[in-house]
Structures are given as C-alpha cells and as structure tokens.
Amino acid sequence: MTNWSAQFEFSRGDLELKVDLQGADRPLALIGANGAGKTTVLKILLGIETPSSGHFRCGEKLLYSSEKSICVDPENRRMAYLPQGCGLFPHLDVLDNVGFGLQTQKGFSVSEVKKLSLQALEELDVSHLKTRNPIQLSAGERQKVALARVLTMRPEMILLDEPVSALDIMARREVREILSEQLLELKIPAVLVTHDVRDVRELSADVALLDKGKISLQGCYKEISERRGDEKLHPFLKEFLGDFN
C-alpha cells in the first residue's frame, strides 16, 4: 500500500488554494465547480505548478517541501498524467506514442521500450492499432492508447483529468472498466478530476470536494451517498450525486 499526502497553498490571480489531501491505493475523485482549481491541483502534484508553501509526499518520497526547500522536477517524480484530450503526439504512431514515456526514463533499451509498449497495448486489446497515427483513431481508441502509455510507465501515482468526458457512452463504460481493473491490479494511487458520479462509483473511488479554494469534504463515496437526504449536505454534492444510489 502506498500512502500519500499533500498540503499546500497556491495563489494566482483570482485563484487561491489551501489544500489538504491524503490517500492510499483507492482512487481519489476530486470534484468541484468549474474554475474551482481542480486541474491546478493535479498540476501541482505533477510538479508543473509550484505552490507557495506546504508539502507533498508519495510513499517514502518527499516530492515537495517548502520548509526543506525540496521541489523534485516533474520528470523525476515517477508520476503519469492523462490530460483532457489524451495528449497523444500526432506525428508518432501508436506504438511510439505509448513508448514515449519510457524513452524519457533511463535504463530502457529501444527493444525493451517496444516490448513493454506492445504488452500494454495488448492488455488493453488495441495492439492491432500499433502502426496507426492518432488521427486515424476513434476517440475511445485514442483514450485507450493514452491509458496504455500511462500504464507502461509503471508510475508511482496516476493523475487523470476527466479521463472519459470526451467519449461516447459505450466507450466511457469500456474505459472505466479498464481503468478499474488496472488500478486494482497495479495498486497505484490515482487522483482523477471528474464531473460524473459514474466515474466515482465504477472506480470505487473516494471523494474530495474542492470548494472556495479548500477541501471541504473528503471521504468514502458510499458513506457520502447515504447522506444525500441530509439538508446540511453541500449543494454541489447533492447535484453531483443526483439520482444515483
């Protein structure tokens, strides 16, 4: 089990964050209104945005500490990021896209990168697409390829920014199922930004609500959903839970 914790402050323009998050192997769904700063939180964890103070620890590794003047570069954090829109390179074929993350790490030969990339594509049942370019793929296929790239890196943490929002209903269901299986098998901590309660339910994720720059609630989805009739429950949570049980 890999425990992680992040506590930090960040300010830019009208956005002010004072975040306190923690988790383990169970995925954590970060929810909140548009403009709340959810994607910024992911970028801070990834290391491409720097907070003004705080700390971030993943397992035994201290990745950021303002007190100890530690700020590990993004490429050395062993974290995988799946942004909205997949982030595939249009000039590379599928196999090279999947292997790109490994190519930036030391210790992998060209043949090892190809072998591991093909293995990841086979696990997601898209190895037949290996010679195609991203423009030749459907939205669902592109997302599977992007996910294969994430999994190939064998990261210590996965960050997902609305991983199924651009997909049709059938593709969403399939990608959620793949994500759930892979996260359960690999036991890798994951944080995902989502506006869809089905992502939370089907990934068995915990929930953290980002509201007015702070985490106003973090807990188990089942326990939170059982409070849907509570008048004191945050209005955003009531809307987010909707009619799902």
Short mmCIF file of C-alpha atoms in Angstrom, two decimals:
data_model
loop_
_atom_site.label_atom_id
_atom_site.label_comp_id
_atom_site.label_asym_id
_atom_site.label_seq_id
_atom_site.Cartn_x
_atom_site.Cartn_y
_atom_site.Cartn_z
CA MET A 1 0.00 0.00 0.00
CA THR A 2 1.29 3.45 -0.96
CA ASN A 3 0.11 6.27 1.28
CA TRP A 4 0.36 9.83 0.05
CA SER A 5 -0.41 13.26 1.46
CA ALA A 6 -0.39 16.78 0.08
CA GLN A 7 -0.86 20.03 1.97
CA PHE A 8 -0.12 23.28 0.19
CA GLU A 9 -1.10 26.86 -0.54
CA PHE A 10 -1.18 28.36 -4.02
CA SER A 11 -2.26 31.74 -5.38
CA ARG A 12 -2.55 33.07 -8.92
CA GLY A 13 -4.88 35.85 -9.98
CA ASP A 14 -8.33 35.18 -8.53
CA LEU A 15 -7.48 31.57 -7.69
CA GLU A 16 -6.42 30.89 -4.12
CA LEU A 17 -5.95 27.32 -2.89
CA LYS A 18 -5.35 25.96 0.58
CA VAL A 19 -5.48 22.22 0.01
CA ASP A 20 -5.11 19.28 2.39
CA LEU A 21 -5.44 15.84 0.76
CA GLN A 22 -4.41 12.30 1.63
CA GLY A 23 -4.97 8.87 0.20
CA ALA A 24 -3.70 5.35 -0.36
CA ASP A 25 -4.31 2.78 -3.09
CA ARG A 26 -8.00 3.61 -3.53
CA PRO A 27 -8.53 6.22 -6.29
CA LEU A 28 -9.50 9.71 -5.13
CA ALA A 29 -12.03 11.68 -7.18
CA LEU A 30 -11.51 15.44 -6.96
CA ILE A 31 -14.80 17.18 -7.64
CA GLY A 32 -16.00 20.78 -7.58
CA ALA A 33 -17.48 23.55 -9.68
CA ASN A 34 -15.85 24.77 -12.90
CA GLY A 35 -12.98 27.11 -12.08
CA ALA A 36 -12.52 25.70 -8.58
CA GLY A 37 -8.89 24.82 -9.32
CA LYS A 38 -9.10 21.04 -9.73
CA THR A 39 -6.77 20.85 -12.73
CA THR A 40 -4.34 23.19 -10.96
CA VAL A 41 -4.22 20.76 -8.04
CA LEU A 42 -3.24 17.98 -10.46
CA LYS A 43 -0.53 20.18 -11.99
CA ILE A 44 0.87 20.96 -8.53
CA LEU A 45 1.04 17.25 -7.69
CA LEU A 46 2.70 16.64 -11.06
CA GLY A 47 5.22 19.40 -10.39
CA ILE A 48 4.49 21.71 -13.31
CA GLU A 49 2.99 24.28 -10.95
CA THR A 50 4.73 25.23 -7.69
CA PRO A 51 2.82 26.15 -4.53
CA SER A 52 3.95 28.95 -2.23
CA SER A 53 4.17 26.65 0.78
CA GLY A 54 3.40 23.15 2.01
CA HIS A 55 4.50 19.60 1.29
CA PHE A 56 3.73 16.61 -0.91
CA ARG A 57 4.80 13.09 -0.02
CA CYS A 58 4.13 9.90 -2.01
CA GLY A 59 5.12 6.75 -0.14
CA GLU A 60 8.60 7.29 1.29
CA LYS A 61 9.44 10.06 -1.17
CA LEU A 62 9.16 13.72 -0.23
CA LEU A 63 8.48 15.38 -3.58
CA TYR A 64 7.86 18.91 -2.35
CA SER A 65 8.58 20.72 0.90
CA SER A 66 8.79 24.48 1.26
CA GLU A 67 10.28 24.02 4.74
CA LYS A 68 13.13 21.81 3.47
CA SER A 69 13.48 23.61 0.11
CA ILE A 70 12.67 20.42 -1.81
CA CYS A 71 10.95 20.52 -5.20
CA VAL A 72 11.52 17.41 -7.32
CA ASP A 73 11.33 18.05 -11.07
CA PRO A 74 8.27 16.60 -12.88
CA GLU A 75 10.38 14.14 -14.89
CA ASN A 76 11.80 12.67 -11.67
CA ARG A 77 8.52 12.26 -9.78
CA ARG A 78 7.54 8.97 -11.49
CA MET A 79 4.01 10.26 -11.96
CA ALA A 80 1.79 9.75 -15.01
CA TYR A 81 -0.65 12.40 -16.23
CA LEU A 82 -3.59 11.75 -18.54
CA PRO A 83 -4.93 15.19 -19.57
CA GLN A 84 -8.20 16.03 -21.25
CA GLY A 85 -7.85 15.26 -24.94
CA CYS A 86 -5.40 12.37 -24.40
CA GLY A 87 -2.23 14.33 -25.22
CA LEU A 88 -1.06 11.97 -27.98
CA PHE A 89 1.58 13.17 -30.44
CA PRO A 90 0.10 13.39 -33.97
CA HIS A 91 3.48 12.82 -35.68
CA LEU A 92 4.08 9.49 -33.89
CA ASP A 93 2.33 6.19 -34.49
CA VAL A 94 0.51 4.41 -31.68
CA LEU A 95 3.45 2.22 -30.63
CA ASP A 96 5.84 5.17 -30.40
CA ASN A 97 3.24 7.23 -28.53
CA VAL A 98 2.92 4.52 -25.90
CA GLY A 99 6.68 4.17 -25.56
CA PHE A 100 7.36 7.90 -25.32
CA GLY A 101 7.18 7.98 -21.51
CA LEU A 102 9.68 5.15 -21.17
CA GLN A 103 12.05 6.78 -23.65
CA THR A 104 12.43 9.71 -21.25
CA GLN A 105 13.48 7.36 -18.43
CA LYS A 106 16.95 5.90 -18.01
CA GLY A 107 17.71 2.21 -18.21
CA PHE A 108 15.44 1.12 -21.08
CA SER A 109 16.81 -0.05 -24.42
CA VAL A 110 14.92 0.54 -27.66
CA SER A 111 13.88 -3.12 -27.80
CA GLU A 112 12.67 -3.05 -24.17
CA VAL A 113 10.58 0.06 -24.83
CA LYS A 114 8.91 -1.58 -27.84
CA LYS A 115 8.29 -4.82 -25.94
CA LEU A 116 6.70 -3.08 -22.94
CA SER A 117 4.68 -0.75 -25.18
CA LEU A 118 3.27 -3.65 -27.19
CA GLN A 119 2.47 -5.51 -23.97
CA ALA A 120 0.46 -2.54 -22.68
CA LEU A 121 -1.45 -2.28 -25.96
CA GLU A 122 -2.24 -6.00 -25.79
CA GLU A 123 -3.54 -5.65 -22.22
CA LEU A 124 -5.99 -3.01 -23.44
CA ASP A 125 -6.84 -5.02 -26.57
CA VAL A 126 -5.62 -2.35 -29.01
CA SER A 127 -2.35 -3.87 -30.26
CA HIS A 128 -3.82 -4.03 -33.78
CA LEU A 129 -3.62 -0.22 -33.86
CA LYS A 130 0.14 -0.06 -33.24
CA THR A 131 1.11 1.31 -36.69
CA ARG A 132 -1.69 3.87 -36.96
CA ASN A 133 -1.47 7.58 -36.25
CA PRO A 134 -3.75 9.18 -33.61
CA ILE A 135 -5.76 10.99 -36.31
CA GLN A 136 -6.85 7.59 -37.65
CA LEU A 137 -8.32 6.51 -34.31
CA SER A 138 -11.74 6.97 -32.75
CA ALA A 139 -12.00 8.95 -29.51
CA GLY A 140 -12.30 5.74 -27.50
CA GLU A 141 -9.26 4.22 -29.20
CA ARG A 142 -7.19 7.35 -28.57
CA GLN A 143 -8.07 7.26 -24.89
CA LYS A 144 -7.09 3.59 -24.63
CA VAL A 145 -3.75 4.32 -26.29
CA ALA A 146 -3.16 7.24 -23.91
CA LEU A 147 -4.01 4.98 -20.99
CA ALA A 148 -1.60 2.34 -22.31
CA ARG A 149 1.15 4.99 -22.29
CA VAL A 150 0.33 5.85 -18.69
CA LEU A 151 0.40 2.20 -17.59
CA THR A 152 3.61 1.44 -19.50
CA MET A 153 5.47 3.96 -17.34
CA ARG A 154 4.67 1.94 -14.19
CA PRO A 155 4.30 5.21 -12.29
CA GLU A 156 4.07 5.64 -8.55
CA MET A 157 0.92 7.75 -8.96
CA ILE A 158 -1.55 8.42 -11.77
CA LEU A 159 -3.30 11.76 -12.34
CA LEU A 160 -6.37 11.78 -14.59
CA ASP A 161 -8.16 14.91 -15.78
CA GLU A 162 -11.72 13.94 -16.81
CA PRO A 163 -10.49 10.73 -18.47
CA VAL A 164 -13.77 9.78 -20.16
CA SER A 165 -15.54 13.12 -20.67
CA ALA A 166 -14.88 13.24 -24.44
CA LEU A 167 -16.09 9.68 -25.11
CA ASP A 168 -19.47 8.31 -26.14
CA ILE A 169 -21.50 6.23 -23.67
CA MET A 170 -20.19 2.83 -24.78
CA ALA A 171 -16.56 3.97 -24.85
CA ARG A 172 -16.91 5.58 -21.41
CA ARG A 173 -18.15 2.33 -19.94
CA GLU A 174 -15.32 0.35 -21.51
CA VAL A 175 -12.56 2.76 -20.46
CA ARG A 176 -13.93 2.94 -16.91
CA GLU A 177 -13.85 -0.85 -16.72
CA ILE A 178 -10.26 -0.96 -17.97
CA LEU A 179 -9.21 1.76 -15.54
CA SER A 180 -10.86 -0.02 -12.62
CA GLU A 181 -9.18 -3.33 -13.46
CA GLN A 182 -5.73 -1.82 -13.98
CA LEU A 183 -5.77 0.34 -10.84
CA LEU A 184 -6.94 -2.62 -8.76
CA GLU A 185 -4.27 -4.90 -10.22
CA LEU A 186 -1.37 -2.45 -10.02
CA LYS A 187 -2.39 -0.90 -6.68
CA ILE A 188 -1.20 2.51 -7.81
CA PRO A 189 -2.63 5.63 -6.13
CA ALA A 190 -4.68 7.75 -8.51
CA VAL A 191 -6.32 11.16 -8.41
CA LEU A 192 -8.95 11.96 -11.01
CA VAL A 193 -10.85 15.13 -11.76
CA THR A 194 -14.41 14.36 -12.77
CA HIS A 195 -17.91 15.82 -13.09
CA ASP A 196 -19.55 12.40 -13.44
CA VAL A 197 -20.61 10.38 -10.41
CA ARG A 198 -20.37 7.20 -12.51
CA ASP A 199 -16.59 7.62 -12.61
CA VAL A 200 -16.58 7.57 -8.82
CA ARG A 201 -18.87 4.60 -8.46
CA GLU A 202 -17.28 2.39 -11.09
CA LEU A 203 -13.72 3.10 -9.95
CA SER A 204 -14.70 2.61 -6.28
CA ALA A 205 -13.11 5.98 -5.58
CA ASP A 206 -13.13 8.15 -2.51
CA VAL A 207 -14.40 11.71 -2.95
CA ALA A 208 -12.83 15.08 -2.16
CA LEU A 209 -14.82 18.28 -2.72
CA LEU A 210 -12.84 21.40 -3.64
CA ASP A 211 -14.90 24.45 -2.75
CA LYS A 212 -13.79 28.06 -2.37
CA GLY A 213 -10.15 27.01 -2.53
CA LYS A 214 -10.33 24.40 0.20
CA ILE A 215 -11.15 20.71 0.56
CA SER A 216 -14.47 20.99 2.37
CA LEU A 217 -15.08 17.23 2.50
CA GLN A 218 -13.15 14.02 1.84
CA GLY A 219 -14.48 10.53 2.38
CA CYS A 220 -15.85 7.24 1.10
CA TYR A 221 -18.37 7.54 -1.75
CA LYS A 222 -20.76 5.05 -0.14
CA GLU A 223 -20.89 6.95 3.15
CA ILE A 224 -21.32 10.29 1.39
CA SER A 225 -24.05 8.98 -0.94
CA GLU A 226 -26.02 7.72 2.06
CA ARG A 227 -26.25 11.35 3.22
CA ARG A 228 -27.97 12.55 0.04
CA GLY A 229 -31.11 13.41 2.04
CA ASP A 230 -29.18 15.42 4.62
CA GLU A 231 -30.19 19.08 4.45
CA LYS A 232 -26.69 20.07 5.60
CA LEU A 233 -25.01 18.28 2.68
CA HIS A 234 -23.19 20.69 0.35
CA PRO A 235 -25.46 21.74 -2.58
CA PHE A 236 -22.79 20.76 -5.13
CA LEU A 237 -22.60 17.27 -3.65
CA LYS A 238 -26.38 16.90 -3.83
CA GLU A 239 -26.32 17.83 -7.51
CA PHE A 240 -23.28 15.63 -8.17
CA LEU A 241 -24.87 12.57 -6.57
CA GLY A 242 -28.11 13.15 -8.47
CA ASP A 243 -30.41 10.14 -8.64
CA PHE A 244 -27.67 7.51 -8.39
CA ASN A 245 -27.65 5.12 -5.47
#
